[in-house]
Coordinates of C-alpha atoms and ligand atoms in Angstrom, one line a residue:
X1 CA 39.3 -10.1 -14.6
X2 CA 36.9 -12.2 -12.5
X3 CA 39.6 -12.9 -10.0
X4 CA 38.0 -11.8 -6.9
X5 CA 37.7 -13.3 -3.4
X6 CA 34.6 -12.7 -1.5
X7 CA 34.4 -12.0 2.2
X8 CA 32.7 -14.5 4.4
X9 CA 31.5 -12.6 7.4
X10 CA 28.3 -12.5 9.3
X11 CA 26.5 -9.2 8.7
X12 CA 23.1 -7.6 9.4
X13 CA 21.3 -7.6 6.1
X14 CA 18.9 -4.8 7.0
X15 CA 21.8 -2.6 7.9
X16 CA 23.5 -3.3 4.6
X17 CA 20.4 -2.4 2.7
X18 CA 19.8 0.7 4.8
X19 CA 23.3 1.9 4.2
X20 CA 22.8 1.6 0.5
X21 CA 19.6 3.6 0.7
X22 CA 21.3 6.3 2.8
X23 CA 23.6 7.0 0.0
X24 CA 20.9 7.6 -2.6
X25 CA 18.3 9.2 -0.3
X26 CA 19.6 12.7 -1.1
X27 CA 19.2 12.3 -4.8
X28 CA 15.7 10.8 -4.4
X29 CA 14.7 13.9 -2.4
X30 CA 16.0 16.2 -5.0
X31 CA 13.9 14.4 -7.7
X32 CA 10.9 14.0 -5.5
X33 CA 10.9 10.2 -5.9
X34 CA 9.7 8.0 -3.0
X35 CA 12.0 5.3 -1.7
X36 CA 10.9 2.2 0.1
X37 CA 12.0 -1.3 0.9
X38 CA 10.4 -4.4 2.1
X39 CA 11.9 -7.5 3.6
X40 CA 9.8 -10.7 3.9
X41 CA 9.6 -11.9 7.4
X42 CA 11.4 -15.1 6.6
X43 CA 14.5 -13.4 5.3
X44 CA 17.3 -14.3 7.7
X45 CA 18.3 -11.1 9.6
X46 CA 22.0 -12.0 9.7
X47 CA 23.7 -13.8 6.8
X48 CA 27.3 -14.8 6.1
X49 CA 28.8 -13.2 3.0
X50 CA 30.3 -10.1 1.6
X51 CA 28.3 -7.1 2.7
X52 CA 30.5 -4.6 0.8
X53 CA 29.8 -6.3 -2.5
X54 CA 26.2 -6.7 -1.8
X55 CA 25.9 -3.1 -1.0
X56 CA 27.8 -2.3 -4.2
X57 CA 25.2 -4.2 -6.3
X58 CA 22.3 -2.6 -4.4
X59 CA 23.8 0.9 -4.8
X60 CA 24.3 0.3 -8.5
X61 CA 20.7 -0.8 -9.1
X62 CA 19.2 1.9 -6.9
X63 CA 21.3 4.6 -8.5
X64 CA 20.3 3.4 -12.0
X65 CA 16.6 3.2 -11.0
X66 CA 16.8 6.8 -9.7
X67 CA 18.7 8.0 -12.7
X68 CA 16.2 6.7 -15.2
X69 CA 13.0 7.6 -13.2
X70 CA 11.5 11.0 -13.3
X71 CA 8.5 10.5 -11.1
X72 CA 7.0 7.9 -8.9
X73 CA 8.9 5.4 -6.7
X74 CA 11.8 3.1 -6.4
X75 CA 11.2 0.0 -4.2
X76 CA 13.4 -2.8 -3.1
X77 CA 11.8 -6.1 -2.2
X78 CA 13.7 -9.0 -0.6
X79 CA 12.4 -12.5 -0.2
X80 CA 14.1 -15.7 0.8
X81 CA 13.7 -19.4 0.3
X82 CA 15.5 -22.1 2.2
X83 CA 17.2 -24.7 0.0
X84 CA 16.0 -28.2 0.7
X85 CA 19.4 -29.8 1.1
X86 CA 21.6 -27.9 3.4
X87 CA 21.5 -24.7 5.4
X88 CA 21.7 -22.3 2.6
X89 CA 19.0 -19.8 1.6
X90 CA 18.3 -18.3 -1.8
X91 CA 17.8 -14.6 -1.4
X92 CA 15.9 -12.8 -4.1
X93 CA 16.3 -9.0 -4.5
X94 CA 14.1 -7.0 -6.8
X95 CA 14.5 -3.3 -7.5
X96 CA 11.4 -1.9 -9.1
X97 CA 11.2 1.6 -10.6
X98 CA 8.5 3.7 -12.4
X99 CA 11.0 5.1 -14.9
X100 CA 11.6 5.0 -18.6
X101 CA 11.8 1.3 -18.9
X102 CA 13.9 -0.8 -21.3
X103 CA 12.7 -2.0 -24.7
X104 CA 12.6 -5.9 -24.7
X105 CA 14.9 -6.2 -27.8
X106 CA 17.6 -4.3 -25.9
X107 CA 17.6 -6.2 -22.7
X108 CA 20.2 -8.8 -23.5
X109 CA 22.8 -6.1 -24.2
X110 CA 22.5 -4.5 -20.8
X111 CA 24.7 -6.8 -18.9
X112 CA 27.6 -6.6 -21.3
X113 CA 30.5 -4.4 -20.4
X114 CA 30.4 -0.9 -21.8
X115 CA 26.9 -1.2 -23.2
X116 CA 24.0 1.1 -22.8
X117 CA 20.5 1.0 -24.2
X118 CA 21.4 3.3 -27.1
X119 CA 23.7 6.1 -27.9
X120 CA 21.3 8.8 -26.8
X121 CA 21.4 7.3 -23.3
X122 CA 25.0 8.3 -23.0
X123 CA 24.3 11.8 -24.2
X124 CA 21.4 12.3 -21.9
X125 CA 22.4 10.4 -18.8
X126 CA 26.1 9.8 -18.9
X127 CA 27.5 6.7 -17.4
X128 CA 30.0 4.0 -18.4
X129 CA 27.8 1.0 -19.1
X130 CA 29.8 -1.0 -16.7
X131 CA 27.7 -1.0 -13.6
X132 CA 25.3 -3.8 -14.6
X133 CA 28.1 -6.0 -16.0
X134 CA 29.9 -5.8 -12.7
X135 CA 26.8 -6.2 -10.6
X136 CA 25.9 -9.3 -12.6
X137 CA 29.3 -10.8 -12.2
X138 CA 29.2 -10.1 -8.4
X139 CA 25.8 -11.8 -8.1
X140 CA 27.1 -14.8 -10.0
X141 CA 30.1 -15.0 -7.7
X142 CA 27.7 -15.1 -4.8
X143 CA 26.0 -18.1 -6.4
X144 CA 23.1 -16.2 -8.0
X145 CA 22.1 -14.5 -11.2
X146 CA 20.7 -11.2 -12.4
X147 CA 18.0 -10.4 -14.9
X148 CA 15.7 -7.7 -15.8
X149 CA 12.0 -7.4 -16.5
X150 CA 10.4 -4.4 -18.4
X151 CA 7.6 -3.7 -20.8
X152 CA 9.7 -0.9 -22.3
X153 CA 6.9 1.5 -21.6
X154 CA 7.8 4.9 -20.1
X155 CA 6.2 5.2 -16.6
X156 CA 5.9 1.4 -16.1
X157 CA 9.6 1.2 -15.5
X158 CA 11.8 -1.9 -15.0
X159 CA 12.5 -4.5 -12.3
X160 CA 16.0 -5.6 -11.9
X161 CA 16.2 -8.9 -10.1
X162 CA 19.2 -10.7 -8.6
X163 CA 19.6 -13.7 -6.4
X164 CA 22.4 -15.0 -4.2
X165 CA 23.0 -18.0 -2.0
X166 CA 23.9 -17.4 1.6
X167 CA 24.0 -19.2 5.0
X168 CA 22.1 -17.5 7.8
X169 CA 24.3 -16.7 10.8
X170 CA 23.4 -18.3 14.1
X171 CA 24.7 -15.3 16.1
X172 CA 21.7 -14.2 18.1
X173 CA 20.4 -10.9 16.8
X174 CA 17.2 -10.1 18.8
X175 CA 14.9 -9.0 16.1
X176 CA 12.3 -6.7 17.6
X177 CA 11.3 -5.8 14.1
X178 CA 8.8 -8.6 13.5
X179 CA 7.4 -9.6 16.9
X180 CA 4.6 -8.3 18.9
X181 CA 5.7 -5.4 21.1
X182 CA 3.9 -5.2 24.5
X183 CA 4.3 -1.4 24.5
X184 CA 2.8 -1.0 21.1
X185 CA 0.4 -3.8 20.9
X186 CA -3.3 -2.8 20.7
X187 CA -2.5 0.9 20.0
X188 CA -4.5 2.3 17.1
X189 CA -2.6 3.9 14.2
X190 CA -3.9 6.1 11.5
X191 CA -1.9 6.0 8.3
X192 CA -2.5 8.6 5.6
X193 CA -0.2 8.4 2.5
X194 CA -1.1 8.6 -1.1
X195 CA 1.7 6.1 -2.0
X196 CA 0.2 2.6 -1.9
X197 CA 3.6 0.9 -1.5
X198 CA 4.4 3.0 1.5
X199 CA 1.0 2.3 3.1
X200 CA 1.4 -1.4 2.6
X201 CA 4.9 -1.4 4.1
X202 CA 3.8 0.7 7.1
X203 CA 0.7 -1.4 7.7
X204 CA 2.7 -4.6 7.7
X205 CA 5.3 -3.2 10.0
X206 CA 2.9 -1.8 12.6
X207 CA 0.7 -4.9 12.5
X208 CA 3.6 -7.1 13.1
X209 CA 4.0 -5.2 16.4
X210 CA 0.4 -5.9 17.3
X211 CA -0.9 -2.4 16.5
X212 CA -4.3 -1.8 15.0
X213 CA -3.9 0.2 11.8
X214 CA -6.3 2.1 9.6
X215 CA -5.0 3.3 6.3
X216 CA -6.2 5.6 3.6
X217 CA -4.8 7.4 0.6
X218 CA -7.2 10.3 1.1
X219 CA -6.8 13.0 3.7
X220 CA -10.5 13.7 3.5
X221 CA -11.4 10.2 4.4
X222 CA -9.1 10.5 7.5
X223 CA -10.9 13.7 8.5
X224 CA -14.3 11.9 8.0
X225 CA -13.2 9.1 10.3
X226 CA -12.2 11.5 13.0
X227 CA -15.3 13.6 12.6
X228 CA -17.4 10.5 12.9
X229 CA -15.8 9.9 16.3
X230 CA -13.2 7.4 15.6
X231 CA -10.1 7.8 17.8
X232 CA -6.5 6.8 17.3
X233 CA -3.4 6.7 19.5
X234 CA -1.1 8.1 16.9
X235 CA -1.2 9.3 13.2
X236 CA 1.4 8.9 10.5
X237 CA 0.9 11.5 7.9
X238 CA 2.8 11.7 4.6
X239 CA 3.9 15.2 3.7
X240 CA 3.6 15.1 0.0
X241 CA 0.1 14.2 -1.1
X242 CA -1.7 15.7 -4.1
X243 CA -5.1 16.5 -2.6
X244 CA -3.9 18.0 0.7
X245 CA -0.4 17.9 2.1
X246 CA 0.6 16.6 5.5
X247 CA 0.7 20.0 7.2
X248 CA -2.7 21.1 5.8
X249 CA -4.2 17.8 7.0
X250 CA -2.7 18.2 10.4
X251 CA -4.0 21.7 10.6
X252 CA -7.5 20.5 9.7
X253 CA -7.3 17.7 12.2
X254 CA -6.3 20.2 14.9
X255 CA -9.3 22.4 14.1
X256 CA -11.9 19.6 14.0
X257 CA -10.9 17.0 16.5
X258 CA -7.6 17.0 18.2
X259 CA -8.7 19.1 21.2
X260 CA -11.3 16.5 22.0
X261 CA -9.0 13.5 21.3
X262 CA -5.4 14.6 21.3
X263 CA -2.9 12.3 19.6
X264 CA 0.6 12.7 18.6
X265 CA 1.2 13.3 14.8
X266 CA 4.2 11.9 13.0
X267 CA 5.3 13.4 9.7
X268 CA 6.7 11.2 6.9
X269 CA 8.7 13.2 4.6
X270 CA 11.5 13.3 2.2
X271 CA 11.7 17.0 2.5
X272 CA 12.9 17.4 6.0
X273 CA 12.1 19.9 8.7
X274 CA 11.7 23.0 6.7
X275 CA 9.8 25.7 8.5
X276 CA 8.6 23.1 11.0
X277 CA 8.9 25.5 13.9
X278 CA 6.7 28.1 12.3
X279 CA 3.8 25.6 12.0
X280 CA 0.6 26.0 13.8
X281 CA 0.5 22.3 14.5
X282 CA 3.4 20.6 16.3
X283 CA 4.5 17.2 15.0
X284 CA 5.8 14.8 17.6
X285 CA 8.4 13.5 15.2
X286 CA 9.6 13.7 11.6
X287 CA 10.7 10.5 9.8
X288 CA 12.6 10.5 6.5
X289 CA 11.8 8.0 3.8
X290 CA 12.5 5.2 3.3
X291 CA 11.1 4.7 6.8
X292 CA 13.5 2.5 8.7
X293 CA 11.6 0.0 10.9
X294 CA 14.1 0.5 13.8
X295 CA 13.6 4.3 13.6
X296 CA 9.8 4.0 13.4
X297 CA 9.9 1.6 16.3
X298 CA 11.9 4.0 18.6
X299 CA 9.9 6.9 17.5
X300 CA 6.6 5.3 18.4
X301 CA 7.9 4.3 21.8
X302 CA 9.2 7.8 22.3
X303 CA 5.9 9.4 21.4
X304 CA 4.2 7.0 23.8
X305 CA 6.8 7.9 26.4
X306 CA 8.2 4.4 26.7
X307 CA 11.6 2.9 26.7
X308 CA 12.3 0.1 24.1
X309 CA 11.1 -3.2 25.6
X310 CA 14.0 -4.9 23.9
X311 CA 17.4 -3.3 24.1
X312 CA 18.9 -2.4 20.8
X313 CA 21.5 -4.9 20.0
X314 CA 24.3 -4.4 17.5
X315 CA 25.3 -7.7 15.9
X316 CA 24.8 -9.7 19.0
X317 CA 26.3 -7.4 21.5
X318 CA 24.0 -5.3 23.7
X319 CA 25.1 -1.7 23.5
X320 CA 25.2 -1.5 27.2
X321 CA 27.7 -4.4 27.5
X322 CA 30.2 -2.6 25.3
X323 CA 33.2 -1.1 27.1
X324 CA 32.4 2.3 28.3
X325 CA 34.3 4.5 25.9
X326 CA 34.1 7.4 28.4
X327 CA 36.5 5.5 30.6
X328 CA 39.0 5.2 27.7
X329 CA 39.6 8.6 26.1
X330 CA 41.2 7.2 23.0
X331 CA 42.3 9.5 20.2
X332 CA 41.6 7.6 17.0
X333 CA 42.7 8.2 13.5
X334 CA 40.8 6.3 10.8
X335 CA 42.7 5.8 7.6
X336 CA 40.4 4.6 4.9
X337 CA 40.0 5.7 1.3
X338 CA 36.3 5.0 0.4
X339 CA 33.6 7.1 1.7
X340 CA 31.2 4.3 2.3
X341 CA 33.7 2.4 4.4
X342 CA 34.6 5.6 6.3
X343 CA 31.0 6.2 7.0
X344 CA 30.4 2.7 8.2
X345 CA 33.5 2.6 10.4
X346 CA 32.7 6.0 11.9
X347 CA 29.2 4.9 12.6
X348 CA 30.4 1.8 14.4
X349 CA 33.0 3.8 16.3
X350 CA 30.3 6.3 17.3
X351 CA 28.1 3.5 18.6
X352 CA 31.0 2.5 20.7
X353 CA 31.3 6.0 22.0
X354 CA 34.3 7.1 20.0
X355 CA 35.0 9.8 17.5
X356 CA 37.8 9.6 15.0
X357 CA 39.7 11.8 12.7
X358 CA 39.9 10.9 9.1
X359 CA 42.8 10.3 6.7
X360 CA 42.1 9.0 3.2
X361 CA 45.6 7.7 2.4
X362 CA 49.0 7.1 3.9
X363 CA 50.3 10.5 3.3
X364 CA 47.4 12.1 5.1
X365 CA 48.1 9.8 8.0
X366 CA 51.6 11.1 8.3
X367 CA 50.4 14.7 8.0
X368 CA 47.8 14.1 10.7
X369 CA 50.5 12.6 13.0
X370 CA 52.5 15.8 12.6
X371 CA 49.6 17.8 13.8
X372 CA 48.7 15.8 16.9
X373 CA 49.4 12.5 18.7
X374 CA 46.9 9.6 18.3
X375 CA 46.5 6.6 20.5
X376 CA 45.1 4.4 17.8
X377 CA 45.3 4.3 14.0
X378 CA 42.7 2.1 12.3
X379 CA 44.6 1.5 9.1
X380 CA 43.1 0.3 5.9
X381 CA 45.7 -1.8 4.1
X382 CA 44.8 -0.9 0.5
X383 CA 44.9 2.9 0.0
X384 CA 45.9 5.1 -2.9
X385 CA 49.1 7.1 -2.7
X386 CA 50.6 5.2 0.2
X387 CA 49.2 1.9 1.4
X388 CA 48.7 0.9 5.0
X389 CA 51.8 -1.3 5.1
X390 CA 54.2 1.3 3.8
X391 CA 52.6 3.9 6.1
X392 CA 53.1 1.7 9.1
X393 CA 56.7 1.2 8.2
X394 CA 57.2 4.9 8.0
X395 CA 55.4 5.6 11.2
X396 CA 57.5 3.0 13.0
X397 CA 60.7 4.3 11.6
X398 CA 59.9 7.9 12.7
X399 CA 61.4 9.3 9.5
X400 CA 58.2 11.2 8.7
X401 CA 58.5 13.2 11.8
X402 CA 61.0 15.6 10.4
X403 CA 63.9 17.0 12.3
X404 CA 62.0 19.4 14.5
X405 CA 59.8 16.7 16.0
X406 CA 62.2 13.9 16.3
X407 CA 63.6 14.8 19.7
X408 CA 60.2 15.3 21.4
X409 CA 58.8 12.1 19.9
X410 CA 58.1 9.7 22.8
X411 CA 55.2 7.6 21.7
X412 CA 54.1 5.3 19.0
X413 CA 50.4 4.9 18.1
X414 CA 48.8 1.5 18.4
X415 CA 48.1 0.5 14.8
X416 CA 45.2 -1.8 13.9
X417 CA 45.0 -3.1 10.4
X418 CA 41.7 -3.4 8.6
X419 CA 41.6 -5.5 5.5
X420 CA 38.9 -6.8 3.3
X421 CA 40.9 -9.6 1.6
X422 CA 41.1 -12.0 4.5
X423 CA 43.7 -14.1 2.9
X424 CA 46.1 -16.5 4.6
X425 CA 49.2 -14.7 5.5
X426 CA 47.8 -11.2 5.6
X427 CA 47.9 -11.1 9.3
X428 CA 51.6 -11.9 9.3
X429 CA 52.3 -9.3 6.6
X430 CA 50.6 -6.7 8.7
X431 CA 52.3 -7.6 11.9
X432 CA 55.7 -7.7 10.1
X433 CA 55.1 -4.2 8.8
X434 CA 54.8 -3.1 12.4
X435 CA 51.1 -3.2 13.1
X436 CA 49.9 -4.3 16.5
X437 CA 46.6 -5.9 15.6
X438 CA 44.4 -6.9 12.8
X439 CA 40.7 -6.9 12.1
X440 CA 38.8 -7.9 9.0
X441 CA 36.4 -5.8 6.9
X442 CA 33.6 -5.2 7.0
X443 CA 34.3 -4.0 10.5
X444 CA 32.3 -5.7 13.2
X445 CA 31.4 -3.9 16.3
X446 CA 32.5 -6.6 18.7
X447 CA 35.8 -7.2 16.9
X448 CA 36.6 -3.5 16.8
X449 CA 35.6 -3.1 20.4
X450 CA 37.9 -5.9 21.4
X451 CA 40.8 -4.5 19.4
X452 CA 40.3 -1.0 20.8
X453 CA 40.1 -2.4 24.3
X454 CA 43.7 -3.7 23.9
X455 CA 45.1 -0.3 22.9
X456 CA 46.9 1.6 25.6
X457 CA 45.9 5.2 26.2
X458 CA 48.9 7.3 25.5
X459 CA 47.9 10.8 26.4
X460 CA 46.8 10.1 29.9
X461 CA 48.0 13.5 31.0
X462 CA 45.2 15.1 28.9
X463 CA 42.5 12.8 30.2
X464 CA 40.1 14.3 32.6
X465 CA 41.3 13.8 36.2
X466 CA 39.4 11.2 38.2
X467 CA 38.4 13.5 41.0
X468 CA 34.9 14.9 41.5
X469 CA 33.8 16.5 38.3
X470 CA 33.5 20.3 38.1
X471 CA 30.9 21.9 36.0
X472 CA 32.7 22.7 32.8
X473 CA 33.3 26.3 31.9
X474 CA 31.6 26.6 28.5
X475 CA 34.3 27.5 26.0
X476 CA 33.5 30.6 24.0
X477 CA 32.5 30.3 20.4
X478 CA 30.1 28.3 18.2
X479 CA 27.9 25.5 19.5
X480 CA 29.2 23.4 16.6
X481 CA 32.9 23.1 16.4
X482 CA 33.7 23.9 12.8
X483 CA 36.6 21.4 12.5
X484 CA 34.5 18.6 14.0
X485 CA 31.6 19.5 11.8
X486 CA 33.8 19.5 8.7
X487 CA 35.0 16.0 9.7
X488 CA 31.4 14.9 10.0
X489 CA 30.6 16.3 6.5
X490 CA 33.7 14.7 5.1
X491 CA 32.7 11.4 6.6
X492 CA 29.2 11.7 5.2
X493 CA 30.5 12.5 1.8
X494 CA 30.5 16.2 1.2
X495 CA 28.9 15.6 -2.1
X496 CA 25.8 14.6 -0.3
X497 CA 24.5 17.8 1.3
X498 CA 21.0 16.5 1.5
X499 CA 22.1 13.4 3.4
X500 CA 23.9 15.6 5.8
X501 CA 21.0 17.9 6.3
X502 CA 18.6 15.0 6.9
X503 CA 21.1 13.6 9.4
X504 CA 21.2 16.9 11.2
X505 CA 17.5 17.0 11.3
X506 CA 17.4 13.6 12.8
X507 CA 19.9 14.9 15.3
X508 CA 17.7 17.8 16.3
X509 CA 14.7 15.6 16.8
X510 CA 16.5 12.8 18.5
X511 CA 18.6 15.0 20.8
X512 CA 15.5 16.8 22.0
X513 CA 13.9 13.4 22.9
X514 CA 17.2 12.4 24.6
X515 CA 17.2 15.6 26.6
X516 CA 13.7 14.9 27.8
X517 CA 14.7 11.4 28.8
X518 CA 17.7 12.8 30.7
X519 CA 15.6 15.4 32.5
X520 CA 13.2 12.7 33.6
X521 CA 16.0 10.6 34.9
X522 CA 17.5 13.5 36.8
X523 CA 14.1 14.4 38.3
X524 CA 13.5 10.8 39.3
X525 CA 17.0 10.7 40.9
X526 CA 17.8 7.6 38.9
X527 CA 21.6 7.8 38.6
X528 CA 22.0 4.8 36.4
X529 CA 19.6 6.1 33.8
X530 CA 21.0 9.6 34.1
X531 CA 24.4 8.1 33.2
X532 CA 23.0 6.2 30.3
X533 CA 21.0 9.1 28.9
X534 CA 23.8 11.6 29.3
X535 CA 26.0 9.2 27.5
X536 CA 23.6 8.9 24.6
X537 CA 23.3 12.6 24.2
X538 CA 27.0 13.0 24.5
X539 CA 27.6 10.6 21.6
X540 CA 25.0 12.2 19.4
X541 CA 26.5 15.6 20.0
X542 CA 30.0 14.3 19.1
X543 CA 28.7 12.9 15.9
X544 CA 27.7 16.3 14.5
X545 CA 30.4 18.3 16.2
X546 CA 28.4 19.7 19.1
X547 CA 31.5 19.3 21.2
X548 CA 30.7 21.6 24.0
X549 CA 27.3 19.9 24.4
X550 CA 29.1 16.5 24.5
X551 CA 31.6 17.8 27.1
X552 CA 28.8 19.0 29.3
X553 CA 27.0 15.6 29.0
X554 CA 30.2 13.8 29.8
X555 CA 30.5 15.7 33.0
X556 CA 27.0 14.6 34.0
X557 CA 27.8 11.1 33.0
X558 CA 30.9 11.0 35.1
X559 CA 29.1 12.6 38.1
X560 CA 26.4 10.0 37.8
X561 CA 28.9 7.2 37.5
X562 CA 30.7 8.4 40.6
X563 CA 27.4 8.7 42.6
X564 CA 27.8 12.4 43.0
X565 CA 24.5 13.9 42.0
X566 CA 25.0 17.4 43.6
X567 CA 26.2 19.3 40.5
X568 CA 23.9 17.5 38.0
X569 CA 20.9 19.8 38.1
X570 CA 23.2 22.8 37.4
X571 CA 24.9 20.9 34.6
X572 CA 21.5 19.9 33.1
X573 CA 20.6 23.6 32.8
X574 CA 23.8 24.2 30.9
X575 CA 23.0 21.3 28.6
X576 CA 19.5 22.6 28.0
X577 CA 20.8 26.1 27.1
X578 CA 23.4 24.6 24.9
X579 CA 21.1 22.4 23.0
Ligands
LIG1 P1 25.7 3.1 -16.7 O1 27.0 3.5 -15.9 O2 25.8 3.6 -18.1 O3 24.5 3.5 -16.0 P2 25.0 0.4 -16.3 O4 25.6 -0.9 -16.7 O5 24.6 0.5 -14.8 O6 25.9 1.6 -16.8 O7 23.7 0.5 -17.1 C1 23.7 0.3 -18.5 C2 22.5 0.8 -19.2 O8 21.3 0.1 -18.8 C3 22.2 2.3 -18.8 O9 23.0 3.2 -19.5 C4 20.7 2.4 -19.2 O10 20.6 2.5 -20.6 C5 20.2 1.0 -18.9 N1 19.5 1.0 -17.6 C6 20.0 0.5 -16.4 N2 19.1 0.6 -15.4 C7 18.0 1.1 -15.9 C8 16.7 1.4 -15.4 N3 16.4 1.2 -14.1 N4 15.8 1.9 -16.2 C9 16.1 2.1 -17.5 N5 17.3 1.9 -18.1 C10 18.2 1.3 -17.3

């Protein structure tokens, strides 16, 4: 009905874009289509606006582009221009595909509700013909417009453009992404990828860090360079290339030159780690497309054995300044109905060192409370079946407990409302329903952390005693807790097995690197670093349900924090075995 209020919140534009890509990456892999995105350096990193709606538009355009493309690539480019009068920027997004294209005479119909290019589209591709109409309206609400460009030639594809006006946020977000990095500067990179867009993006990125890059589309040319005596510090090899794939190239490189001039090899792939362990050549890392600059950055530092020169900062708060979640063993229930929001909230919680159980409506919240106590419920206000307000009233009244529980019921969870329509009076409504606190959506790491900091820990009796930590007795059973893993899958959207698989692959690669770091810290006797590294590995483990691993890391973390290093080497052995 066009009656819609937009959020006005500072958010990280890159994170918003990456989260939209995360959701389509699985489908791109299945179809063998390359994904990439490119942000001009002058695009403000943090803008004020409605990140959920922007993601909705991007997701829509990216899904369409993938749907109507059978081979080639889908690329998002973002540019920005400052308006002359005032602080606002015009942001321009363009989603380009190499798909079936749209005949010029049909273009004007596209943005009308319930319209598709022709009737055969519906038969072949399905869809409702609503996505673009909604996306266009959203772009207009954001002060922009939407249009399309296409020659209507199969293979030349289409470009969907939209603009919006936004104010950059002044909150300091240290952007390591576009400045020279002392640890990387001057290092020589070899890039071999048949996809020109990808090469261009990688070149620009590594050059902005001060690296010297040589690129080629041809594996044979790379081999020629090496045979002619050229040396590099690292090579980025694409897996899928027509002439010779990444593994074959790596094998050739190993035969001809790597013994004389060893260098780490990094694989770029949308296929994942398949059979990686059986390979003759070991890759130092595997990166999934689209390549995220932040991931490329940490990977490069890792292969060079360095720590990030700039600490990773989440929306203005250095991760190390966030309250140590380990000290506050909160049990959290996240009540939220949309998968994207679940994913984002869980992701933020995890960064804060927390794990949460999930409920997707009020009835599920009540069920979850029957099963076990929670310290905190993060409660979405609008949910199907039973909304957050009604759920809170029921929780507070205790009716839901049923007769057999009522007597033993001694606590009430701390309820934090999450709502996207930050309207006047909402806060009061939430508090009146019995909620304790209120945060706005999209959830911000610092706001959430503050709110969680106020919640009392209810189940102190179950928290680990503060005395000297004992090595944990490894519980019998699987390394991956099935229930925790199921929750992880649910949070990732169980309809996206490929996304889950690629995340698990990231976990394998990353946790090995984290373990190496931890081992180094223990060997150096650096308790502070040991604590930090154990903490990181603990959080990664929790995310995928490796609960025993997490528990072991936590014991190391606690020992290091208490300055009691004696049991650490023994514990480290356990962690190694577990991993
Ligand atoms: P639907 O749910 O049917 O995909 P949309 O409003 O998102 O609804 O798209 C409307 C129609 O526009 C599609 O059915 C398709 O015919 C056409 N279309 C959208 N994006 C593309 C694209 N990238 N390439 C070719 N055709 C497209």
